[in-house]
Amino acid sequence: MNWLDMIGWTGSALLVWSLLQARILRLRALNLVGCLVLIWYNAALSVWPMVGLNVVLAVINVWYLRKMLATRHDEQTYQVVQVGVRDEFLAHTLRVHARDIARFNPDFRWDDQRARGEAFLVLRSDEVVGVVLSHAEGNDVAQIDLDYVTQRFRDLTPGEFVFRRSTLFTDRGYQRVVSPPGMVAPYYHRLGFRPEGDSYVLDLPAGNDAGR
């Protein structure tokens, strides 16, 4: 096998690997790289129909990537909806994603949460992309019990709309938000939280500054 064949096989492997990804951002990025490799490979062999096909696929991937990255912080793209902690749709969502939730939140117990606290769903159009459960710890601290993002949207951090771009906590008189202890692969440092012990803490703005 010569070096040109190796490049062709590498591009093909990237395309196959991309289709195995659950995260849509990663899928599109890997697929784009695979297309670019195969454009070069097929051009070197003068296989122009395959060059044309991969050019079209690369353009489609670039379009979707640009759209996803442009709307990842868009308040019109993601909405936060409060639901009751005993809501049946919430319970269904937690059951469907129970195994994945346990991977990142091994200490979470749904039976403990149902008797207390508040629940929020993060939506993209009509699709649930995240769940946040919390309860009051003292008078001014919101303790997060669960902060979960579905696999497809995990690279896009939609949780920021609950913590940074929403008055969900300040409207309830909270001054601090504390992340779940023991959470695997936390992302809170990207949202302005500071580490404190085995958790992260966000100091909330007071008064009229909360919605700014």
Tab-separated table of N, CA and C in Angstrom, residues 41-127:
chain	number	residue	atom	x	y	z
A	41	TYR	N	-7.438	13.469	-2.093
A	41	TYR	CA	-7.098	12.126	-2.585
A	41	TYR	C	-7.671	11.893	-3.988
A	42	ASN	N	-8.943	12.188	-4.168
A	42	ASN	CA	-9.574	11.943	-5.464
A	42	ASN	C	-9.070	12.902	-6.539
A	43	ALA	N	-8.712	14.118	-6.132
A	43	ALA	CA	-8.129	15.047	-7.094
A	43	ALA	C	-6.773	14.545	-7.577
A	44	ALA	N	-6.003	13.948	-6.654
A	44	ALA	CA	-4.693	13.410	-7.044
A	44	ALA	C	-4.837	12.264	-8.038
A	45	LEU	N	-5.972	11.535	-7.959
A	45	LEU	CA	-6.219	10.422	-8.880
A	45	LEU	C	-7.067	10.840	-10.079
A	46	SER	N	-7.465	12.133	-10.111
A	46	SER	CA	-8.322	12.669	-11.187
A	46	SER	C	-9.680	11.973	-11.243
A	47	VAL	N	-10.194	11.591	-10.087
A	47	VAL	CA	-11.536	11.002	-10.010
A	47	VAL	C	-12.501	12.141	-9.712
A	48	TRP	N	-12.879	12.878	-10.715
A	48	TRP	CA	-13.597	14.133	-10.522
A	48	TRP	C	-15.020	13.984	-10.001
A	49	PRO	N	-15.764	12.939	-10.367
A	49	PRO	CA	-17.091	12.791	-9.744
A	49	PRO	C	-17.021	12.693	-8.215
A	50	MET	N	-16.014	11.965	-7.705
A	50	MET	CA	-15.866	11.854	-6.255
A	50	MET	C	-15.377	13.161	-5.641
A	51	VAL	N	-14.577	13.895	-6.393
A	51	VAL	CA	-14.178	15.232	-5.918
A	51	VAL	C	-15.420	16.107	-5.765
A	52	GLY	N	-16.273	16.083	-6.803
A	52	GLY	CA	-17.492	16.888	-6.748
A	52	GLY	C	-18.394	16.503	-5.600
A	53	LEU	N	-18.557	15.195	-5.381
A	53	LEU	CA	-19.395	14.720	-4.276
A	53	LEU	C	-18.877	15.212	-2.941
A	54	ASN	N	-17.584	15.081	-2.711
A	54	ASN	CA	-17.020	15.476	-1.424
A	54	ASN	C	-16.987	16.990	-1.249
A	55	VAL	N	-16.880	17.732	-2.334
A	55	VAL	CA	-16.978	19.192	-2.237
A	55	VAL	C	-18.373	19.585	-1.757
A	56	VAL	N	-19.400	18.953	-2.349
A	56	VAL	CA	-20.776	19.247	-1.932
A	56	VAL	C	-20.982	18.884	-0.458
A	57	LEU	N	-20.498	17.706	-0.044
A	57	LEU	CA	-20.636	17.297	1.358
A	57	LEU	C	-19.886	18.234	2.293
A	58	ALA	N	-18.712	18.689	1.884
A	58	ALA	CA	-17.940	19.623	2.711
A	58	ALA	C	-18.686	20.937	2.878
A	59	VAL	N	-19.294	21.431	1.799
A	59	VAL	CA	-20.062	22.679	1.879
A	59	VAL	C	-21.245	22.519	2.824
A	60	ILE	N	-21.926	21.380	2.741
A	60	ILE	CA	-23.062	21.126	3.648
A	60	ILE	C	-22.593	21.107	5.095
A	61	ASN	N	-21.467	20.448	5.364
A	61	ASN	CA	-20.941	20.397	6.727
A	61	ASN	C	-20.556	21.780	7.231
A	62	VAL	N	-19.921	22.581	6.376
A	62	VAL	CA	-19.546	23.936	6.776
A	62	VAL	C	-20.789	24.756	7.100
A	63	TRP	N	-21.828	24.593	6.303
A	63	TRP	CA	-23.067	25.351	6.537
A	63	TRP	C	-23.669	24.994	7.891
A	64	TYR	N	-23.745	23.697	8.189
A	64	TYR	CA	-24.319	23.266	9.467
A	64	TYR	C	-23.432	23.669	10.646
A	65	LEU	N	-22.121	23.539	10.493
A	65	LEU	CA	-21.210	23.945	11.568
A	65	LEU	C	-21.336	25.433	11.852
A	66	ARG	N	-21.381	26.222	10.813
A	66	ARG	CA	-21.519	27.676	10.989
A	66	ARG	C	-22.827	28.006	11.703
A	67	LYS	N	-23.901	27.325	11.328
A	67	LYS	CA	-25.202	27.566	11.949
A	67	LYS	C	-25.183	27.178	13.422
A	68	MET	N	-24.600	26.016	13.733
A	68	MET	CA	-24.553	25.558	15.127
A	68	MET	C	-23.708	26.482	15.997
A	69	LEU	N	-22.550	26.892	15.490
A	69	LEU	CA	-21.662	27.757	16.270
A	69	LEU	C	-22.231	29.163	16.408
A	70	ALA	N	-22.954	29.617	15.395
A	70	ALA	CA	-23.531	30.962	15.445
A	70	ALA	C	-24.694	31.053	16.417
A	71	THR	N	-25.385	29.928	16.649
A	71	THR	CA	-26.571	29.954	17.510
A	71	THR	C	-26.331	29.335	18.883
A	72	ARG	N	-25.103	28.912	19.175
A	72	ARG	CA	-24.857	28.230	20.446
A	72	ARG	C	-25.078	29.137	21.653
A	73	HIS	N	-24.965	30.467	21.459
A	73	HIS	CA	-25.212	31.422	22.545
A	73	HIS	C	-26.463	32.269	22.288
A	74	ASP	N	-27.306	31.828	21.371
A	74	ASP	CA	-28.473	32.605	20.954
A	74	ASP	C	-29.667	32.308	21.851
A	75	GLU	N	-30.177	33.337	22.493
A	75	GLU	CA	-31.308	33.157	23.394
A	75	GLU	C	-32.587	32.800	22.645
A	76	GLN	N	-32.618	33.063	21.337
A	76	GLN	CA	-33.784	32.683	20.557
A	76	GLN	C	-33.756	31.208	20.165
A	77	THR	N	-32.591	30.572	20.306
A	77	THR	CA	-32.446	29.170	19.928
A	77	THR	C	-32.792	28.240	21.077
A	78	TYR	N	-32.417	28.620	22.299
A	78	TYR	CA	-32.655	27.786	23.471
A	78	TYR	C	-33.579	28.512	24.440
A	79	GLN	N	-34.514	27.781	25.010
A	79	GLN	CA	-35.418	28.326	26.011
A	79	GLN	C	-35.359	27.466	27.267
A	80	VAL	N	-35.607	28.104	28.410
A	80	VAL	CA	-35.642	27.399	29.692
A	80	VAL	C	-37.080	27.413	30.199
A	81	VAL	N	-37.624	26.239	30.490
A	81	VAL	CA	-39.007	26.102	30.929
A	81	VAL	C	-39.020	25.402	32.275
A	82	GLN	N	-39.684	26.011	33.252
A	82	GLN	CA	-39.807	25.361	34.553
A	82	GLN	C	-40.946	24.346	34.524
A	83	VAL	N	-40.712	23.201	35.139
A	83	VAL	CA	-41.744	22.166	35.276
A	83	VAL	C	-41.758	21.710	36.729
A	84	GLY	N	-42.812	21.045	37.123
A	84	GLY	CA	-42.887	20.518	38.474
A	84	GLY	C	-41.954	19.332	38.666
A	85	VAL	N	-41.443	19.172	39.874
A	85	VAL	CA	-40.525	18.055	40.118
A	85	VAL	C	-41.233	16.707	40.018
A	86	ARG	N	-42.546	16.716	40.060
A	86	ARG	CA	-43.313	15.480	39.899
A	86	ARG	C	-43.924	15.368	38.499
A	87	ASP	N	-43.479	16.210	37.589
A	87	ASP	CA	-44.000	16.207	36.227
A	87	ASP	C	-43.685	14.882	35.536
A	88	GLU	N	-44.662	14.305	34.860
A	88	GLU	CA	-44.478	12.994	34.235
A	88	GLU	C	-43.526	13.055	33.048
A	89	PHE	N	-43.558	14.170	32.308
A	89	PHE	CA	-42.635	14.278	31.180
A	89	PHE	C	-41.200	14.390	31.674
A	90	LEU	N	-40.991	15.122	32.766
A	90	LEU	CA	-39.663	15.197	33.367
A	90	LEU	C	-39.205	13.808	33.801
A	91	ALA	N	-40.087	13.068	34.470
A	91	ALA	CA	-39.738	11.713	34.912
A	91	ALA	C	-39.390	10.821	33.720
A	92	HIS	N	-40.140	10.961	32.634
A	92	HIS	CA	-39.858	10.181	31.428
A	92	HIS	C	-38.479	10.531	30.863
A	93	THR	N	-38.157	11.821	30.806
A	93	THR	CA	-36.857	12.260	30.288
A	93	THR	C	-35.720	11.690	31.123
A	94	LEU	N	-35.879	11.711	32.427
A	94	LEU	CA	-34.839	11.179	33.314
A	94	LEU	C	-34.696	9.668	33.169
A	95	ARG	N	-35.798	8.979	32.938
A	95	ARG	CA	-35.722	7.523	32.742
A	95	ARG	C	-35.012	7.181	31.430
A	96	VAL	N	-35.354	7.909	30.372
A	96	VAL	CA	-34.756	7.641	29.059
A	96	VAL	C	-33.242	7.817	29.103
A	97	HIS	N	-32.788	8.838	29.830
A	97	HIS	CA	-31.358	9.167	29.864
A	97	HIS	C	-30.684	8.702	31.156
A	98	ALA	N	-31.315	7.790	31.888
A	98	ALA	CA	-30.823	7.399	33.213
A	98	ALA	C	-29.385	6.895	33.184
A	99	ARG	N	-29.062	6.057	32.223
A	99	ARG	CA	-27.707	5.495	32.176
A	99	ARG	C	-26.662	6.570	31.901
A	100	ASP	N	-26.950	7.467	30.979
A	100	ASP	CA	-26.017	8.544	30.663
A	100	ASP	C	-25.907	9.530	31.832
A	101	ILE	N	-27.023	9.793	32.490
A	101	ILE	CA	-27.010	10.676	33.661
A	101	ILE	C	-26.107	10.091	34.742
A	102	ALA	N	-26.191	8.797	34.970
A	102	ALA	CA	-25.383	8.156	36.004
A	102	ALA	C	-23.889	8.239	35.705
A	103	ARG	N	-23.520	8.284	34.417
A	103	ARG	CA	-22.103	8.396	34.060
A	103	ARG	C	-21.505	9.708	34.531
A	104	PHE	N	-22.263	10.786	34.439
A	104	PHE	CA	-21.741	12.106	34.766
A	104	PHE	C	-22.194	12.620	36.131
A	105	ASN	N	-23.230	12.028	36.678
A	105	ASN	CA	-23.741	12.432	37.991
A	105	ASN	C	-23.979	11.194	38.845
A	106	PRO	N	-22.906	10.513	39.243
A	106	PRO	CA	-23.060	9.225	39.936
A	106	PRO	C	-23.761	9.337	41.289
A	107	ASP	N	-23.768	10.519	41.888
A	107	ASP	CA	-24.393	10.673	43.209
A	107	ASP	C	-25.856	11.089	43.127
A	108	PHE	N	-26.373	11.311	41.931
A	108	PHE	CA	-27.753	11.784	41.794
A	108	PHE	C	-28.745	10.672	42.075
A	109	ARG	N	-29.751	11.000	42.903
A	109	ARG	CA	-30.824	10.064	43.206
A	109	ARG	C	-32.157	10.762	42.981
A	110	TRP	N	-32.928	10.296	41.991
A	110	TRP	CA	-34.183	10.954	41.645
A	110	TRP	C	-35.197	10.881	42.785
A	111	ASP	N	-35.227	9.810	43.538
A	111	ASP	CA	-36.183	9.690	44.637
A	111	ASP	C	-35.951	10.763	45.690
A	112	ASP	N	-34.676	11.160	45.899
A	112	ASP	CA	-34.389	12.215	46.872
A	112	ASP	C	-34.871	13.561	46.385
A	113	GLN	N	-34.839	13.780	45.060
A	113	GLN	CA	-35.167	15.083	44.499
A	113	GLN	C	-36.665	15.325	44.406
A	114	ARG	N	-37.456	14.282	44.240
A	114	ARG	CA	-38.874	14.465	43.926
A	114	ARG	C	-39.640	15.143	45.057
A	115	ALA	N	-39.130	15.072	46.254
A	115	ALA	CA	-39.852	15.656	47.382
A	115	ALA	C	-39.485	17.113	47.623
A	116	ARG	N	-38.583	17.677	46.815
A	116	ARG	CA	-38.124	19.034	47.092
A	116	ARG	C	-37.661	19.704	45.807
A	117	GLY	N	-37.420	20.993	45.909
A	117	GLY	CA	-36.709	21.699	44.867
A	117	GLY	C	-37.508	22.071	43.647
A	118	GLU	N	-36.764	22.463	42.609
A	118	GLU	CA	-37.337	22.971	41.373
A	118	GLU	C	-36.670	22.276	40.187
A	119	ALA	N	-37.397	22.247	39.082
A	119	ALA	CA	-36.908	21.562	37.894
A	119	ALA	C	-37.054	22.464	36.678
A	120	PHE	N	-36.036	22.442	35.807
A	120	PHE	CA	-36.038	23.246	34.595
A	120	PHE	C	-35.605	22.376	33.415
A	121	LEU	N	-36.299	22.531	32.304
A	121	LEU	CA	-35.918	21.880	31.061
A	121	LEU	C	-35.345	22.920	30.112
A	122	VAL	N	-34.225	22.594	29.480
A	122	VAL	CA	-33.652	23.448	28.439
A	122	VAL	C	-34.089	22.869	27.102
A	123	LEU	N	-34.731	23.699	26.276
A	123	LEU	CA	-35.312	23.236	25.026
A	123	LEU	C	-34.675	23.922	23.825
A	124	ARG	N	-34.536	23.174	22.756
A	124	ARG	CA	-34.215	23.737	21.446
A	124	ARG	C	-35.381	23.404	20.540
A	125	SER	N	-36.183	24.420	20.234
A	125	SER	CA	-37.466	24.199	19.576
A	125	SER	C	-38.299	23.315	20.501
A	126	ASP	N	-38.702	22.119	20.053
A	126	ASP	CA	-39.490	21.244	20.922
A	126	ASP	C	-38.679	20.055	21.430
A	127	GLU	N	-37.353	20.125	21.305
A	127	GLU	CA	-36.487	19.026	21.747
A	127	GLU	C	-35.832	19.358	23.075
